[in-house]
PDB file of C-alpha atoms in Angstrom:
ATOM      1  CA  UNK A 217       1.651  39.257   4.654  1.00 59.00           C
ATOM      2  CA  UNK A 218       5.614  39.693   5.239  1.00 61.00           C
ATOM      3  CA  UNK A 219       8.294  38.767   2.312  1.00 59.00           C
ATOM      4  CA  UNK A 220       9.344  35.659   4.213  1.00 50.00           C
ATOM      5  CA  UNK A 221       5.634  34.554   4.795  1.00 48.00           C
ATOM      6  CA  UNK A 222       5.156  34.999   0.624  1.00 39.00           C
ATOM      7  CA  UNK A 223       7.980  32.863  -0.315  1.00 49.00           C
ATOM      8  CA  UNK A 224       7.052  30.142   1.881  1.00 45.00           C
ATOM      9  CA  UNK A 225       3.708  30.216   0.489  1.00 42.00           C
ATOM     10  CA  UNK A 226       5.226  30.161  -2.992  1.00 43.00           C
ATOM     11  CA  UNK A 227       7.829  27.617  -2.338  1.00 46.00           C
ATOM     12  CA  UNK A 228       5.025  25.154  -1.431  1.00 47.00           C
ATOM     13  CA  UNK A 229       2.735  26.057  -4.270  1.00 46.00           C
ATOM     14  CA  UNK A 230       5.991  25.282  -6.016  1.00 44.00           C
ATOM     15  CA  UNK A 231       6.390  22.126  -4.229  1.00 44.00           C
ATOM     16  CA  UNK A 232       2.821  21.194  -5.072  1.00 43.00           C
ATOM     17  CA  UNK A 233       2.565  21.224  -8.589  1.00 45.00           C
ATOM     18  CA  UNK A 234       6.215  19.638  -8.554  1.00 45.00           C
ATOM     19  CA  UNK A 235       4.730  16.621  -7.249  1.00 50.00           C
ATOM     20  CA  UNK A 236       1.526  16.653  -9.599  1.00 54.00           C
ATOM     21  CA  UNK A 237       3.823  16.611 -12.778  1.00 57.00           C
ATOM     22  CA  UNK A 238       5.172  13.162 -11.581  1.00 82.00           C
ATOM     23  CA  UNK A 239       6.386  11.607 -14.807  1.00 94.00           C
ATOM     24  CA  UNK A 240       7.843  13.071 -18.454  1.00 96.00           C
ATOM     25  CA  UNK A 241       8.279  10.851 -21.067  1.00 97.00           C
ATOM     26  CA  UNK A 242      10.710  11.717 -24.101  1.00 97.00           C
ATOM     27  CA  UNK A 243      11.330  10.023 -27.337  1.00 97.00           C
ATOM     28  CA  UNK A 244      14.221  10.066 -28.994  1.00 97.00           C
ATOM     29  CA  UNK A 245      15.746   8.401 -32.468  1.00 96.00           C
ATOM     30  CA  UNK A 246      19.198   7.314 -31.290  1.00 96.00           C
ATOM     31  CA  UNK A 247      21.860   4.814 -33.067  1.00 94.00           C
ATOM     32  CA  UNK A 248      18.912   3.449 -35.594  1.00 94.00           C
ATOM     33  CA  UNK A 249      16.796   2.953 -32.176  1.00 97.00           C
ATOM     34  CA  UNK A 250      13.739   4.488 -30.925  1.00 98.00           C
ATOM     35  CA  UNK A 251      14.762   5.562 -27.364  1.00 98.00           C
ATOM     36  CA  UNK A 252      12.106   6.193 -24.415  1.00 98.00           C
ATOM     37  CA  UNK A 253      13.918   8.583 -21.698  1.00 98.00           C
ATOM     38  CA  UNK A 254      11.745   8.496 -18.430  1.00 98.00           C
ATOM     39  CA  UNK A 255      12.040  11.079 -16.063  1.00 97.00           C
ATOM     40  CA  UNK A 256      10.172  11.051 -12.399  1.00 97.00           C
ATOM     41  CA  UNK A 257       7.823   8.144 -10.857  1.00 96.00           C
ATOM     42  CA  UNK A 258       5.900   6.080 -13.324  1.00 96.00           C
ATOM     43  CA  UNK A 259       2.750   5.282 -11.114  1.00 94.00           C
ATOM     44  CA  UNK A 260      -1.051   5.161 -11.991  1.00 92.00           C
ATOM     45  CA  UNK A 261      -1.565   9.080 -11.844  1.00 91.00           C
ATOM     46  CA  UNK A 262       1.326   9.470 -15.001  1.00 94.00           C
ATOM     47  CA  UNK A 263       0.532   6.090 -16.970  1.00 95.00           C
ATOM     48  CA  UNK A 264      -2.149   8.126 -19.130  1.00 94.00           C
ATOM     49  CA  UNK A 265       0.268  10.767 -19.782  1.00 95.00           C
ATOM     50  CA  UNK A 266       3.010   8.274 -20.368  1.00 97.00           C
ATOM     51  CA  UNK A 267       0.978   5.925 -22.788  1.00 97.00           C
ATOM     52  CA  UNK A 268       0.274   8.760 -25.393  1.00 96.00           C
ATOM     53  CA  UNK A 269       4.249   9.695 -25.405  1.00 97.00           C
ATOM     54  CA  UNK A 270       4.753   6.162 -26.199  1.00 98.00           C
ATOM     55  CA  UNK A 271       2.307   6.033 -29.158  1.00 97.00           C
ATOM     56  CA  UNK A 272       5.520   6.591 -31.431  1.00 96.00           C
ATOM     57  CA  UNK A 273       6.711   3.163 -30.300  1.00 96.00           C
ATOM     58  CA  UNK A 274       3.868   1.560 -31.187  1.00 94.00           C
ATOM     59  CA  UNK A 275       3.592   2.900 -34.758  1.00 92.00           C
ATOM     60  CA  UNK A 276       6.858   2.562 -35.545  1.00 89.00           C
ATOM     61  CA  UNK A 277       8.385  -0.290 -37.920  1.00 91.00           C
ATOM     62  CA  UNK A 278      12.347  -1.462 -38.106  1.00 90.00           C
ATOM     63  CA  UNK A 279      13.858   0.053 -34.872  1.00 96.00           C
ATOM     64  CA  UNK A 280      14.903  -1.456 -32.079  1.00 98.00           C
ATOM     65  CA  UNK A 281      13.208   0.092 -28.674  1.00 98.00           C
ATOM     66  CA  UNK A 282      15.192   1.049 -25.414  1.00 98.00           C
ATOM     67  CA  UNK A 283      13.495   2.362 -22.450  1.00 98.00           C
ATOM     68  CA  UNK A 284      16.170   4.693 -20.535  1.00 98.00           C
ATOM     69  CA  UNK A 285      15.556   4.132 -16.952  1.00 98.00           C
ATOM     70  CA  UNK A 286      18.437   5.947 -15.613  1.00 98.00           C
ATOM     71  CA  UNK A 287      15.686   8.544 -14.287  1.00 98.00           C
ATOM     72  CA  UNK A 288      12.987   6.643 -13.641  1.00 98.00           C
ATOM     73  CA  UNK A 289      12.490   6.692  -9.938  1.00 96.00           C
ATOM     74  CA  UNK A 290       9.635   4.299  -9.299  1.00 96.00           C
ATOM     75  CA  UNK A 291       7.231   2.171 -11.516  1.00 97.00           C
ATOM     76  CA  UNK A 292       3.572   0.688 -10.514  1.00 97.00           C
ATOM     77  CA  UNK A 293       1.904  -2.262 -12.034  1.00 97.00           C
ATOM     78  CA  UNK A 294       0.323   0.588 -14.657  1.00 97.00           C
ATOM     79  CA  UNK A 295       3.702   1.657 -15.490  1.00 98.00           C
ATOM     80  CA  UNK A 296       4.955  -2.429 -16.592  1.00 98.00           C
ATOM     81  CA  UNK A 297       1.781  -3.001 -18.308  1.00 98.00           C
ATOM     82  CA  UNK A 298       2.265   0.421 -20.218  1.00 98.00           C
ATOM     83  CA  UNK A 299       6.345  -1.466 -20.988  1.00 98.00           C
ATOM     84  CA  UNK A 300       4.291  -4.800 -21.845  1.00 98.00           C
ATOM     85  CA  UNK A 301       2.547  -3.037 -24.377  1.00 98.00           C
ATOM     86  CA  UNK A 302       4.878  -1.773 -26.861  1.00 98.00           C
ATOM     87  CA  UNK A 303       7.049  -5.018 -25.800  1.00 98.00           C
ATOM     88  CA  UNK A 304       3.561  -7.363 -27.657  1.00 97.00           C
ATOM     89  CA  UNK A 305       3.296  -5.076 -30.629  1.00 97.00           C
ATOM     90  CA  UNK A 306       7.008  -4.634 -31.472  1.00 97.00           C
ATOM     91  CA  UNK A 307       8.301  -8.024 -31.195  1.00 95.00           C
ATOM     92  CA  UNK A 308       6.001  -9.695 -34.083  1.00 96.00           C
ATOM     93  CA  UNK A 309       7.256  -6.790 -36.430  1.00 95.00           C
ATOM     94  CA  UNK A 310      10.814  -8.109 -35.531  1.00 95.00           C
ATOM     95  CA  UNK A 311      11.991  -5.353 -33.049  1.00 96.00           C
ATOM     96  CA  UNK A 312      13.946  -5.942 -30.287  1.00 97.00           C
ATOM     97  CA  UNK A 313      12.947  -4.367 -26.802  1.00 98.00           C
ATOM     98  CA  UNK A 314      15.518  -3.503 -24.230  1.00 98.00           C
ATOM     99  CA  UNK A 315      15.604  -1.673 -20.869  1.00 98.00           C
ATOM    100  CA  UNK A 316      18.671   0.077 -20.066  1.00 98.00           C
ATOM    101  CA  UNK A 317      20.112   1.580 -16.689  1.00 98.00           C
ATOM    102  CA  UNK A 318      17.210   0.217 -14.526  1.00 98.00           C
ATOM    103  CA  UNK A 319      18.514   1.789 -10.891  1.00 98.00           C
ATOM    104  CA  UNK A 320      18.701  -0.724  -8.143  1.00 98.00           C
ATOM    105  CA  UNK A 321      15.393  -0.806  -7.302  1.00 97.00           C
ATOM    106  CA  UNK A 322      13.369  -0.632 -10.536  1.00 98.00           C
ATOM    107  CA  UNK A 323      15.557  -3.668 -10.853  1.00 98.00           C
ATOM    108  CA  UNK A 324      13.967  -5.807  -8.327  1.00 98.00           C
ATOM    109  CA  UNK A 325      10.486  -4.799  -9.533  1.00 98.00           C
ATOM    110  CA  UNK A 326      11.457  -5.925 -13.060  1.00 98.00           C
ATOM    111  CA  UNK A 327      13.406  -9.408 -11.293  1.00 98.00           C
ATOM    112  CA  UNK A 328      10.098  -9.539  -9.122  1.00 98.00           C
ATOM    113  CA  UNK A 329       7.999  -9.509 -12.265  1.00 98.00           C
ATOM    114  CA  UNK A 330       9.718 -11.580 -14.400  1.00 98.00           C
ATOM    115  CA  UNK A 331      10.547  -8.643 -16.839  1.00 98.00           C
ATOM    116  CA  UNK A 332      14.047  -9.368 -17.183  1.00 98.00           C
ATOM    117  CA  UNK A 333      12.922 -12.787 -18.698  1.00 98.00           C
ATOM    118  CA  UNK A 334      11.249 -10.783 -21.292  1.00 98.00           C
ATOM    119  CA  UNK A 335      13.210  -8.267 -21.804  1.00 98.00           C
ATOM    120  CA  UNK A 336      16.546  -7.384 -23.120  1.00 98.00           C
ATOM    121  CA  UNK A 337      18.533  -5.693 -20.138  1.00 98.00           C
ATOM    122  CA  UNK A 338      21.353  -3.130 -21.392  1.00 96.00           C
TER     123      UNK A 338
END
């Protein structure tokens, strides 16, 4: 096997488990607010993942919740139930719930879906 053959083998192996690790989810205290960061495509594969990084929004009591879009590339019908979710258990504890720099076309989805009706956009 040459050099050049090796690192195209490694650059796709590279390439590969890029695309398995699809979604991160980070939370963050920011302002008095519990902040959600996603980073990569929120689609059925990374909603398990993503629903046990949100657990802190669901426990939590007295903070307002923002979901940072600004890096979320794509979102499935498993990624709005996931936002759904912490959107029913923090509003009766008196939390507002807003989504902030949803790109252009996360934007539609969420117009599409009626989520901007329920949600705060920022």
């Amino acid at each position: 096997m040459t050099i050049s053959s090796l690192i195209f083998h490694l650059s796709s192996f590279i390439f590969h488990l890029s695309s398995l690790i699809s979604m991160t989810t980070t939370i963050q205290e920011q302002d008095g607010n519990m902040v959600a960061i996603f980073d990569g495509r929120l689609d059925t594969a990374a909603a398990s993942e993503t629903e046990k990084a949100l657990q802190p929004l669901l426990d939590c009591t007295g903070h307002n919740i923002v979901f940072d879009c600004r890096k979320l590339e794509y979102i499935s019908s498993s990624g709005l139930r996931l936002l759904l979710a912490v959107l029913k258990n923090a509003k009766p504890k008196g939390s507002r719930v807003m989504i902030k720099d949803a790109n252009a076309d996360i934007r539609r989805v969420l117009d599409m879906t009626g989520f901007t009706n329920l949600f705060e956009m920022i």
